[in-house]
Coordinates of C-alpha atoms and ligand atoms in Angstrom, one line a residue:
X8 CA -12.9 16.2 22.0
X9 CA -12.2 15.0 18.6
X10 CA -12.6 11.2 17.4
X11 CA -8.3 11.2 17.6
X12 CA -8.3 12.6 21.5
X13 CA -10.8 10.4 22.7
X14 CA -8.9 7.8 21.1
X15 CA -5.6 8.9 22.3
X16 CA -7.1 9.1 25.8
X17 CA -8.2 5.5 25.6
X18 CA -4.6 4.4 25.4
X19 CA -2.9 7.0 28.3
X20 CA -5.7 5.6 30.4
X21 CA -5.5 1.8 29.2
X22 CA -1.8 2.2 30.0
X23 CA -1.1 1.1 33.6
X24 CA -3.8 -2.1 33.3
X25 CA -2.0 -3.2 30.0
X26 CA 1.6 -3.2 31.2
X27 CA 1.9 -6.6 32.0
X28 CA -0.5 -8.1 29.8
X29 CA 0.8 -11.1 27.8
X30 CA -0.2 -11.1 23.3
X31 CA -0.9 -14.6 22.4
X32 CA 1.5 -15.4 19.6
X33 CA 0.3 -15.8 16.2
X34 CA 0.7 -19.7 14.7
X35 CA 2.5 -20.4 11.6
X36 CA -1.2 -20.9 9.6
X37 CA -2.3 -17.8 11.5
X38 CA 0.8 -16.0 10.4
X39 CA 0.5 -17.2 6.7
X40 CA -3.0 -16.4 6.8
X41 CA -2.7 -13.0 7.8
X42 CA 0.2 -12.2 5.3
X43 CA -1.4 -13.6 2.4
X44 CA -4.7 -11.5 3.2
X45 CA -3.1 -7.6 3.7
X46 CA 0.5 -7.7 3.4
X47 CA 0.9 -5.7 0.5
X48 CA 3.2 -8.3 -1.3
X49 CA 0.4 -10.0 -2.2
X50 CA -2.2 -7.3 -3.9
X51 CA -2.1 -9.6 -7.5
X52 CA -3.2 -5.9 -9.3
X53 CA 0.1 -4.5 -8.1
X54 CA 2.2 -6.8 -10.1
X55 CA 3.2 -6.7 -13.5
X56 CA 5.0 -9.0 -15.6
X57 CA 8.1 -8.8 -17.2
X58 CA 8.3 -9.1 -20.9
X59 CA 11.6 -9.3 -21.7
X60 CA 15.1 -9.5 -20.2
X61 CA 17.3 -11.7 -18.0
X62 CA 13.7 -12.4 -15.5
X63 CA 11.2 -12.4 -18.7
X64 CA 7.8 -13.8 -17.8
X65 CA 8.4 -13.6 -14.2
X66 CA 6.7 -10.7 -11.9
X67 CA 7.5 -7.6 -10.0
X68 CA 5.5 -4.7 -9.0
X69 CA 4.6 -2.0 -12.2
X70 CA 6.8 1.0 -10.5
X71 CA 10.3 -1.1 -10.8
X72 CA 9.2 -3.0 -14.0
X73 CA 8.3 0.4 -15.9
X74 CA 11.9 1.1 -15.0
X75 CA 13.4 -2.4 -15.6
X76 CA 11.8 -1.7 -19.1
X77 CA 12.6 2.0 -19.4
X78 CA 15.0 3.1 -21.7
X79 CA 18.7 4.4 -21.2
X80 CA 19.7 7.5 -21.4
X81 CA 22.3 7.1 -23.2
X82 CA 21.8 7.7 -26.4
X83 CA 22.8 4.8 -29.5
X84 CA 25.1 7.5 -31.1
X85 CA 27.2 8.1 -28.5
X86 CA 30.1 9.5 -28.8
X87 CA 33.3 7.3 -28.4
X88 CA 34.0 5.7 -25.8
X89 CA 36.8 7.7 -24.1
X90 CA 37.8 7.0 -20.2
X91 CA 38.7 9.8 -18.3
X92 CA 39.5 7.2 -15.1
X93 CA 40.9 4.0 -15.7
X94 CA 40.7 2.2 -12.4
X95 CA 40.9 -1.7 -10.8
X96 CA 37.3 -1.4 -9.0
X97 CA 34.9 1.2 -9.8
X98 CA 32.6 1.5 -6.8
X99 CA 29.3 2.7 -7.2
X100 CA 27.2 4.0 -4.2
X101 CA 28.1 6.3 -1.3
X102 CA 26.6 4.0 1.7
X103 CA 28.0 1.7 4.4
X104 CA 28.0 -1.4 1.4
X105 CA 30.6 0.9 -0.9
X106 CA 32.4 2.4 2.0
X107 CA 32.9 -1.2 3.2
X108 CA 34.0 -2.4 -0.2
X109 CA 36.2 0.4 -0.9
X110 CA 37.8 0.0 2.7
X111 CA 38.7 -3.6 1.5
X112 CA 39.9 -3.0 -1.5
X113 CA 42.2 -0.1 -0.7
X114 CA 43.3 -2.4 2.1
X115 CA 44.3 -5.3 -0.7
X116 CA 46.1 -2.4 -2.7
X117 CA 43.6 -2.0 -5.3
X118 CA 43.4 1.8 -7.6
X119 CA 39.6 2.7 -6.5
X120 CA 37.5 5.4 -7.4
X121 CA 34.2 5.5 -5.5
X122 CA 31.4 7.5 -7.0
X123 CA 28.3 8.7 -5.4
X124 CA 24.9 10.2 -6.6
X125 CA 24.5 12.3 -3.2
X126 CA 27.5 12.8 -0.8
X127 CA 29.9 10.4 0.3
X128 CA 27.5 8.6 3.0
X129 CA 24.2 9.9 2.0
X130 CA 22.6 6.5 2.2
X131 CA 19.8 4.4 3.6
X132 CA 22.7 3.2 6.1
X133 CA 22.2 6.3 7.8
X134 CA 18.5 6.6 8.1
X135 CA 19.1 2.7 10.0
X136 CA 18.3 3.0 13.5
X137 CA 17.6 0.2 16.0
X138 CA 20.5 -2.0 15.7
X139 CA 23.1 -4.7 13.8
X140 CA 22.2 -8.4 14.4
X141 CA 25.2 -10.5 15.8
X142 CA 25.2 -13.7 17.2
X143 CA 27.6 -12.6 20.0
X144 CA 26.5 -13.7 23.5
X145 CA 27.6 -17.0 24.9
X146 CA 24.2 -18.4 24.5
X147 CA 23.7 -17.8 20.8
X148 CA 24.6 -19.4 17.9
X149 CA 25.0 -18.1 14.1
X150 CA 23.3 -21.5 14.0
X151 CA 20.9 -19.9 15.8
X152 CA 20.9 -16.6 13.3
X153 CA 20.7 -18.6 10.8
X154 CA 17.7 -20.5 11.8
X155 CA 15.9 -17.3 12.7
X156 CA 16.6 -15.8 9.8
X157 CA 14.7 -18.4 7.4
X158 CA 12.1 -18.7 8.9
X159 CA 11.7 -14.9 8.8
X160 CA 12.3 -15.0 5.3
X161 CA 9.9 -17.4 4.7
X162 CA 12.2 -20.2 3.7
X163 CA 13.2 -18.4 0.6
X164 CA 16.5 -17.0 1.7
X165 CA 19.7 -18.7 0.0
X166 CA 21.0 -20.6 2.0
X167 CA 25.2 -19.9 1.2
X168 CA 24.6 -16.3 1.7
X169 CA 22.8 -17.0 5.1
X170 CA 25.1 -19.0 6.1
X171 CA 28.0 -16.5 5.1
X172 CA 26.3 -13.7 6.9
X173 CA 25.6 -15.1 10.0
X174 CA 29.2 -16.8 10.3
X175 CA 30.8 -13.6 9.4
X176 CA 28.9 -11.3 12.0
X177 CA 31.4 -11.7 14.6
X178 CA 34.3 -11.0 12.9
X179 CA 32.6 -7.8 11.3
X180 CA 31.1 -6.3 14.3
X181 CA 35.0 -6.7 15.6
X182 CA 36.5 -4.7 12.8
X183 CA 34.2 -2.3 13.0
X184 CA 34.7 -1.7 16.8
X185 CA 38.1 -1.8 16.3
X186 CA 37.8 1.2 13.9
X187 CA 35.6 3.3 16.4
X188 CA 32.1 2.1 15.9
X189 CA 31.2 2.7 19.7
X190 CA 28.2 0.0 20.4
X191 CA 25.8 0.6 23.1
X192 CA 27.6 -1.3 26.0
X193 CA 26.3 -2.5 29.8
X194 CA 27.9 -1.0 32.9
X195 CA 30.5 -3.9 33.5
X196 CA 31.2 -3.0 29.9
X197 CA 29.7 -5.6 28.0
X198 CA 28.2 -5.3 24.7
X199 CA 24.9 -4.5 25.4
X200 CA 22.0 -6.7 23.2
X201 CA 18.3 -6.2 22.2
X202 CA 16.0 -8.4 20.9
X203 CA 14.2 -7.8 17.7
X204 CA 11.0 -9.3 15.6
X205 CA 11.6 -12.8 14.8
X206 CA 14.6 -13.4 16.9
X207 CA 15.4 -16.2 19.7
X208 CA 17.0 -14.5 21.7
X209 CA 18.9 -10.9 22.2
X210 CA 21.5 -10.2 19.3
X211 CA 21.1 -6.5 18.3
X212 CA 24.1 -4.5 19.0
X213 CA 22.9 -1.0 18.9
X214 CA 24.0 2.8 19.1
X215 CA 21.2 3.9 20.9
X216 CA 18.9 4.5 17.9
X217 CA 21.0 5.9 15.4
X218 CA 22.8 2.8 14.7
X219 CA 23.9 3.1 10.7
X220 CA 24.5 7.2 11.4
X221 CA 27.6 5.7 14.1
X222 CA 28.2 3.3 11.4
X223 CA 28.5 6.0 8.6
X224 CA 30.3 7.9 10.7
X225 CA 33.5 5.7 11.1
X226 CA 33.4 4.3 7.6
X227 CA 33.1 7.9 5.8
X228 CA 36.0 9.0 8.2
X229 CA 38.8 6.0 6.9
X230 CA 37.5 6.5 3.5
X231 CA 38.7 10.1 3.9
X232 CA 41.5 9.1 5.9
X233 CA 42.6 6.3 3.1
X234 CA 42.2 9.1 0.8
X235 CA 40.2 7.4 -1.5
X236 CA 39.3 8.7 -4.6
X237 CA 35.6 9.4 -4.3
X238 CA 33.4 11.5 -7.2
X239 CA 30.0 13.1 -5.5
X240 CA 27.2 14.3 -7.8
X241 CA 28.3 11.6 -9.9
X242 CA 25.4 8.7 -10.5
X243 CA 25.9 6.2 -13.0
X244 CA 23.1 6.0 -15.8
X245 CA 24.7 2.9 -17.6
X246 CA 27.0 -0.1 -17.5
X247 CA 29.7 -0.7 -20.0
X248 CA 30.7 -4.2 -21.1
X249 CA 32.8 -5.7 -23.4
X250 CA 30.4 -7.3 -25.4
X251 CA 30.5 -11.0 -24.5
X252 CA 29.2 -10.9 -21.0
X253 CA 31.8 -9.2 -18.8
X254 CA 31.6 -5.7 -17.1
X255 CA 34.3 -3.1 -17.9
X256 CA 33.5 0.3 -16.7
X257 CA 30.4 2.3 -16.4
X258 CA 29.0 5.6 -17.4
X259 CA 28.3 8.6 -14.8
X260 CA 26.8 11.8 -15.6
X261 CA 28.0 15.0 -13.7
X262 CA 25.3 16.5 -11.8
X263 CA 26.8 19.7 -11.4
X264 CA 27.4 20.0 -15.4
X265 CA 25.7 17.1 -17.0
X266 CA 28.6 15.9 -18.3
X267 CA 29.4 12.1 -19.1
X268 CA 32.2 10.6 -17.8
X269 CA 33.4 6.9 -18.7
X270 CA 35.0 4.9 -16.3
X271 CA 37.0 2.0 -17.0
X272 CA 37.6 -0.7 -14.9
X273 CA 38.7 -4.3 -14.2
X274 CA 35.5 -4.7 -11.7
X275 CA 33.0 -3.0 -10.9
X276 CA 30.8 -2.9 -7.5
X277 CA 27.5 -1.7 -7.1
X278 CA 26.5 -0.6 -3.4
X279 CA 23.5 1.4 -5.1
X280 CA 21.2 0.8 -2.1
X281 CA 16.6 0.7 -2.4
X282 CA 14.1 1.3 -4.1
X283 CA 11.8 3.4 -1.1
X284 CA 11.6 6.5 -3.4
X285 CA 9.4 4.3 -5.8
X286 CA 7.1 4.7 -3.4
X287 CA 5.7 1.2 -4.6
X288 CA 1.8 1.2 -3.9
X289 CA 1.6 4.4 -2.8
X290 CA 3.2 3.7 1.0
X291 CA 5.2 6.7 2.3
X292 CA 8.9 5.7 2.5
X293 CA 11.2 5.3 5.4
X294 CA 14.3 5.7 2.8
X295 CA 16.8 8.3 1.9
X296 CA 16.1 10.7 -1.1
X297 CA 18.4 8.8 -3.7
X298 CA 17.0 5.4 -3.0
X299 CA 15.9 5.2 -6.6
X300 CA 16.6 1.5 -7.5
X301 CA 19.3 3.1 -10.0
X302 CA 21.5 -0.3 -10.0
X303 CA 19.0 -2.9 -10.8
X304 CA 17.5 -1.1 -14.1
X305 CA 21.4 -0.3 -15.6
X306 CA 22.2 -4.1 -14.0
X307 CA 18.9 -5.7 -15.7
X308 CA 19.8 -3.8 -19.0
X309 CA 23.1 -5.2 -19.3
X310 CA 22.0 -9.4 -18.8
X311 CA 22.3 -9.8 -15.1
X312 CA 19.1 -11.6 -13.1
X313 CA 17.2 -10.1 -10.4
X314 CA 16.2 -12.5 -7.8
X315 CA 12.8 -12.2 -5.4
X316 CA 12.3 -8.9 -7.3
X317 CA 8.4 -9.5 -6.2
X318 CA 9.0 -9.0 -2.2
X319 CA 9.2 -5.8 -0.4
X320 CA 9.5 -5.2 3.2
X321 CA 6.9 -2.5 4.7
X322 CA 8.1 -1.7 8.2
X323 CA 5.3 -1.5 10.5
X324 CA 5.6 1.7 12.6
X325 CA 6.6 4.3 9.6
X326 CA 5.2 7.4 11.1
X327 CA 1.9 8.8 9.8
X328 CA 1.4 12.4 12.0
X329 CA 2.3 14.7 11.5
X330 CA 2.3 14.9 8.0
X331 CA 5.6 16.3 7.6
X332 CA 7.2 13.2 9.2
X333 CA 5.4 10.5 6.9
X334 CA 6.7 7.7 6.6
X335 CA 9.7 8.1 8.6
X336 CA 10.6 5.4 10.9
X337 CA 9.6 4.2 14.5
X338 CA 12.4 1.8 14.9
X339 CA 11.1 -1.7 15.8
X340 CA 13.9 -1.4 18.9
X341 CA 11.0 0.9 20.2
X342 CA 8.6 -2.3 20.2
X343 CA 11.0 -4.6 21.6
X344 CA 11.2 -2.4 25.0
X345 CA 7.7 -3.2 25.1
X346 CA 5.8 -0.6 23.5
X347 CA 2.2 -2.0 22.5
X348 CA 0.6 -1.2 18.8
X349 CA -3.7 -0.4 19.5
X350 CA -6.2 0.2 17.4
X351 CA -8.9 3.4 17.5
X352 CA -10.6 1.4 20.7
X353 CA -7.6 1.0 22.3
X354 CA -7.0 -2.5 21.8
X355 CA -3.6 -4.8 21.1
X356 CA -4.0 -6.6 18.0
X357 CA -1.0 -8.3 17.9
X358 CA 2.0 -9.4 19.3
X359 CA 4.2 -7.0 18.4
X360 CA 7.6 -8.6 18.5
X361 CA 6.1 -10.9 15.5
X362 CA 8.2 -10.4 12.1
X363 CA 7.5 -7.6 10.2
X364 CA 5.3 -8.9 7.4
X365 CA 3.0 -10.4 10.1
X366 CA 3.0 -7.0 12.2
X367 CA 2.7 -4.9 8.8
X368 CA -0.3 -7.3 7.7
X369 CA -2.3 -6.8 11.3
X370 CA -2.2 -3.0 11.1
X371 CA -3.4 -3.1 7.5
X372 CA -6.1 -5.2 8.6
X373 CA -6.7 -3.0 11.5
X374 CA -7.0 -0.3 9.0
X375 CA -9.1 -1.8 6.5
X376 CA -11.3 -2.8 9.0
X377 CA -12.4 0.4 10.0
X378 CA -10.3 0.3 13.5
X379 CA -7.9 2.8 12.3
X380 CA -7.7 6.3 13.2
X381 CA -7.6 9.2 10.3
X382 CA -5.2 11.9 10.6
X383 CA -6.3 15.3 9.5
X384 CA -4.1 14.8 6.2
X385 CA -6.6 11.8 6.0
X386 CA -3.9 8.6 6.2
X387 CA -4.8 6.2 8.8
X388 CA -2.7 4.6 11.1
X389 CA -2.5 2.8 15.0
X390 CA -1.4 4.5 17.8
X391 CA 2.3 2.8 19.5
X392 CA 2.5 3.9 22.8
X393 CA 6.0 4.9 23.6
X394 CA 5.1 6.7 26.8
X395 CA 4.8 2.4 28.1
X396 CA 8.3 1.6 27.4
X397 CA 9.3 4.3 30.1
X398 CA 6.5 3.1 32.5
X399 CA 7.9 -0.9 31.7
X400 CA 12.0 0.1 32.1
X401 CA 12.1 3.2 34.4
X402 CA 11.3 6.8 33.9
X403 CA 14.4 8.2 31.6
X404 CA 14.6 5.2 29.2
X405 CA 13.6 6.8 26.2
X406 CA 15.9 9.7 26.8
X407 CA 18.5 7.3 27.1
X408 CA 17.9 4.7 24.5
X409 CA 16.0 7.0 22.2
X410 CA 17.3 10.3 21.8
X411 CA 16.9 10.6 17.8
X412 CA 13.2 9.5 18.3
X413 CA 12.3 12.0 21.2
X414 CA 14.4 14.9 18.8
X415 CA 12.0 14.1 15.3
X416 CA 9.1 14.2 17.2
X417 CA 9.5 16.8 19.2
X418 CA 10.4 19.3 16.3
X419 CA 6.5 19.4 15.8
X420 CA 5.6 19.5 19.8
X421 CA 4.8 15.8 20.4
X422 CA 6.5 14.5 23.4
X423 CA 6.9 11.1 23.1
X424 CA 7.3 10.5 26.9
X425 CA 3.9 11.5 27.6
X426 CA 1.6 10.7 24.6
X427 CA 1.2 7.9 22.1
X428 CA 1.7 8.5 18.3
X429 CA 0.1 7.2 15.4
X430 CA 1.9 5.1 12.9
X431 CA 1.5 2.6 9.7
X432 CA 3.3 0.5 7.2
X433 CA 6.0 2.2 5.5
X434 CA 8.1 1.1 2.4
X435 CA 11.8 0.2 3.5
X436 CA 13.4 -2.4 2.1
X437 CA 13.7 -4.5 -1.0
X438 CA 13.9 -8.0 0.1
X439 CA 15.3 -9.3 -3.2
X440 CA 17.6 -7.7 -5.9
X441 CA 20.7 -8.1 -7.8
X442 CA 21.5 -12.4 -7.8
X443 CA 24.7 -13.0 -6.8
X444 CA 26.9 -15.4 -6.2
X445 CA 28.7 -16.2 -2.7
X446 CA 31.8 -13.4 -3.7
X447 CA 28.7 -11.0 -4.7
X448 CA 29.6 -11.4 -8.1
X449 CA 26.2 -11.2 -10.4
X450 CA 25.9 -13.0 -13.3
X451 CA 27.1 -10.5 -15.3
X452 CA 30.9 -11.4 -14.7
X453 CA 33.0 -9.0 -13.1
X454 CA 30.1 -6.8 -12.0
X455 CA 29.8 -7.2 -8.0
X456 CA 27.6 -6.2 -6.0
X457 CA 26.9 -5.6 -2.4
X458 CA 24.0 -4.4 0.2
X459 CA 20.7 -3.8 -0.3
X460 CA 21.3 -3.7 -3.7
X461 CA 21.7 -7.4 -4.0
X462 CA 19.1 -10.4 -3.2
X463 CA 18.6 -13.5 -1.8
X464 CA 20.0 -13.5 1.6
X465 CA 17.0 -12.4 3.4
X466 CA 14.6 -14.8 1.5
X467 CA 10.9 -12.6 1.2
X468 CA 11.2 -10.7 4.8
X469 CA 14.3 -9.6 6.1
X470 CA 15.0 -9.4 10.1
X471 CA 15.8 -6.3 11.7
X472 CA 19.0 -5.7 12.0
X473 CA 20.4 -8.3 9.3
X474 CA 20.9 -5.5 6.6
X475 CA 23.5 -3.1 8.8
X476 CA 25.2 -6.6 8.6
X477 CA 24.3 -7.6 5.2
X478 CA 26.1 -4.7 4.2
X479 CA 29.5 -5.1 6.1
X480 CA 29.8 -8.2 5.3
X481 CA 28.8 -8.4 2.0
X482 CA 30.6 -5.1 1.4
X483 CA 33.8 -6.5 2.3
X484 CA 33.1 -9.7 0.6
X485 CA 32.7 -8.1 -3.2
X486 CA 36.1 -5.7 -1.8
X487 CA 38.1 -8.6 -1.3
X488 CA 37.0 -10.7 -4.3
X489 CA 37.0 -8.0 -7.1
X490 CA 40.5 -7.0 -6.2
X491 CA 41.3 -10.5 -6.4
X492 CA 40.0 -10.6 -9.8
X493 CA 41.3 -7.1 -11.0
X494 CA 44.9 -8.2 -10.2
X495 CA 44.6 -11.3 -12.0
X496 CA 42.5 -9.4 -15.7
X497 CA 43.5 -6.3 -17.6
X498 CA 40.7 -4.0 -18.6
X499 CA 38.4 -5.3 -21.2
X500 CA 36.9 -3.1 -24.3
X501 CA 34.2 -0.9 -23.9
X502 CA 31.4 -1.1 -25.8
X503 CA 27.3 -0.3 -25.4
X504 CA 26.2 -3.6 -27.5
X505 CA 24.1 -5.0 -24.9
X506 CA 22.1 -1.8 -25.4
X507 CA 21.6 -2.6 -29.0
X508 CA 20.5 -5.9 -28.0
X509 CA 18.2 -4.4 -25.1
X510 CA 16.5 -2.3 -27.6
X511 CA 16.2 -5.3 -29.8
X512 CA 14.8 -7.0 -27.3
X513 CA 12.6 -4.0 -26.3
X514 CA 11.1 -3.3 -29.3
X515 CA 10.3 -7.4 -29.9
X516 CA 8.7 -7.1 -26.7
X517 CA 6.2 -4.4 -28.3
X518 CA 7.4 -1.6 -25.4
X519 CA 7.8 2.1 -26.0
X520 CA 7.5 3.6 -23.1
X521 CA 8.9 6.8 -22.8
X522 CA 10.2 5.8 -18.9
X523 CA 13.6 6.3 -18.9
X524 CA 15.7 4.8 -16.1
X525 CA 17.8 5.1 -14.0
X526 CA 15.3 7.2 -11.9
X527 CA 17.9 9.1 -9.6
X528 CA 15.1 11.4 -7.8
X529 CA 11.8 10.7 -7.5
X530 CA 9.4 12.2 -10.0
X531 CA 8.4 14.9 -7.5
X532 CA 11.8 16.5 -7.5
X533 CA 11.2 17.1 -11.2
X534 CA 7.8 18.9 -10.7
X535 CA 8.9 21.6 -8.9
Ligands
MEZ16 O1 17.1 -3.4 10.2 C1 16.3 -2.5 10.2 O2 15.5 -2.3 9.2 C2 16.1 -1.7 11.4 C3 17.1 -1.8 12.4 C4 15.0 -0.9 11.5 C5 14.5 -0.3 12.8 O3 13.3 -0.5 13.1 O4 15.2 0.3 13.5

């Protein structure tokens, strides 16, 4: 038998005796400890600082600040300025975030155009799988979300924007039921909850584990059926501004020509989504193709701040065999119907409900320890053993509350029902982003911006769950306020100066990279 079966067998046989075993949990030192010591976050040679621009002298890692401090591609003679749209609100990004916003806004009887780099929907909202977070049963709190939520994030979350989403998650999961998102529910018909890392008590409403693919599903459907206007194959490479600090259109180029086309428009709101395609460090991603960070180099380029640019979020159980699915995600909602992490002996090493920073940290360790197992691609990884959650909750479980999981795997012969897989950190999130203020304005004025685009609500480690939320609520949040604003403004000039003053800046700084941003695919695309 090979090292990885005699391995594997260690965990099928350690299986019945470990059912019921209890994981100490880890203290707060402990926790710190271990995070400081292997969660990526903290590898000092990763980080890079910045040199110029609104976050000069502060530090994020070198893949997002070669781009922060990439040029444009738009060129300093170009041509002028000519809109072909002329619109209220400009929304930029394809995802549940834009969707959300444009629903909004169409609602408050904004003109909208939507454009999208992929297809209407191609988005990380899709690729989310184990739940929403909701403070819903009647012995939860948002107090209670909230609370849960800092401390997750390490203390570092803002505070209003907590506060906002937690408050608003009701209301949101409502609307969205009430437009045909259809929530796991309980045979009397209640809405059926799941705990996740880091959380009290049960709050995840879930579609079994394709969560943000129901969520896409309704939202792309009334954007069709509000007939918004929506451009695909149309990214934006560069804001446009009037010169003295407001937003008032953007740039897209045509994929399917290469063509520029110049928006103008009262507001604009960015729903441009992550940054997994950066592949920061090296870690495989758990992210869609396009998730290329495109709004916060255009965003940093014209004068608005980043905030918590530095903290990423590297999901424990990203798979690591086959090679094929690297990186691809395990949900957590796996772990929280008891599946146990082991290392190559077949040990726990940690309690596996812990937030994700903590559980990411231990499997590095684990790893780096030499208690990892090596795939025949040669990554490393710990086995989760799936096959428990049936033996824990009745045979059929993970047929029932794991389709999607049971249908990737078994595409390369691996039942999950019968045999543990192997698993390790993968890149999914970027905890921080575009500042913005409690409307999702950024301080670039009239440029909103919503979703995982933006930071500060989930402080340095997000929940699960809290970003399928984060981008209703914020989503709706930016739709309401910019069409608030665009009723009250007419549209403003539009003119490239901040670029003149970027390269000013630029040059000052003593860069000349030859990085041009956005990114829009990842560099492997271009290869081939
Ligand atoms: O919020 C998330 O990131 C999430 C629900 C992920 C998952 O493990 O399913």
């Amino acid at each position: 038998m090979s090292d990885i079966d005699v391995s594997k067998e260690r965990v099928n046989t350690s299986r019945a005796a470990r059912s019921q075993q209890e994981m100490p949990r880890l203290s707060a030192e402990e926790k710190d400890d271990l995070v400081h010591r292997y969660h990526p976050d903290y590898k000092k040679e990763a980080y890079a600082t910045l040199r110029f621009g609104p976050n000069k002298g502060e530090q994020t890692v070198h893949e997002l600040a070669r781009l922060l401090e990439g040029e444009s591609p738009v060129p300093a003679d170009f041509p002028a300025l000519k809109p072909a749209h002329q619109v209220d609100i400009l929304i930029i990004g394809g995802g549940g975030a834009g969707a959300t916003a444009a629903l909004t806004a169409k609602a408050a009887g904004a003109k909208i155009l939507m454009a999208t780099k992929l297809r209407l929907g191609d988005s990380n909202t899709v690729m989310a799988e184990g739940g929403m977070q909701v403070a819903v049963s009647p012995e939860d709190s948002p107090i209670r979300h909230f609370v849960d939520s800092l401390k997750g994030g390490h203390m570092a979350n803002d505070r209003v924007l907590l506060k906002q989403l937690v408050e608003e998650g009701p209301s949101v999961a409502q609307w969205l039921i009430d437009l045909g998102v259809m929530f796991d529910r309980e045979d009397d018909g209640n809405l059926s909850l799941r705990a996740g890392g880091g959380s009290s008590l049960p709050r995840l409403l879930r579609c079994k584990d394709y969560t943000g693919l129901e969520l896409m599903r309704v939202l792309k459907d009334c954007v069709l059926n509000e007939e918004v206007e929506v451009l695909e194959f149309s990214p934006v490479i560069e804001l446009l501004t009037d010169g003295k600090g407001s937003c008032t259109g953007a740039i897209l180029k045509d994929l399917d020509n290469d063509r520029r086309i110049v928006v103008q428009a009262k507001t604009v709101i960015l729903a441009t989504g992550g940054i997994g395609r950066l592949h920061i460090q090296g870690f495989p991603t758990s992210n869609h193709f396009g998730a290329t960070g495109d709004g916060l180099s255009i965003t940093y380029r014209a004068g608005a701040s980043l905030t918590l640019q530095d903290t990423f979020q590297y999901h424990p159980t990203g798979a690591v065999f086959p090679e094929a699915m690297a990186g691809l995600l395990v949900t957590e909602a796996i772990r929280s119907a008891g599946a146990h992490l082991l290392n190559a002996k077949g040990e726990r090493f940690v309690y596996e409900l812990e937030t994700r920073d903590a559980v990411a940290s231990a499997v590095i360790r684990e790893c780096l320890e030499g208690r990892g197992i090596q795939t025949p691609a040669g990554r490393y990884g710990v086995w989760i053993d799936m096959p428990l959650v049936d033996q824990i909750n009745g045979e059929g479980t993970l047929e029932k509350r794991f389709p999607n999981m049971i249908r990737q795997f078994s595409r390369y012969d691996i039942d999950i029902r019968k045999e543990p897989v192997l698993v390790y950190p993968t890149l999914h999130y970027q905890n921080g982003g575009i500042q913005i203020d409690a409307e999702g304005e950024s301080t670039l004025k009239n440029l909103f911006v919503a979703g995982e685009a933006s930071g500060g609500i989930h402080g340095r480690n997000r929940l699960m769950g809290n970003s399928l939320l984060d981008i209703i609520v914020y989503g709706k949040r930016a739709g309401a306020a910019a069409s608030k604003r665009a009723a009250a403004s007419d549209f403003g000039p539009l003119s490239l100066d901040h670029l003149s003053r970027f390269r000013k800046e630029r040059s000052e700084a003593g860069v000349n990279s030859d990085v041009v941003s956005p990114m829009l695919f990842p560099d492997y695309v271009k290869k081939q």
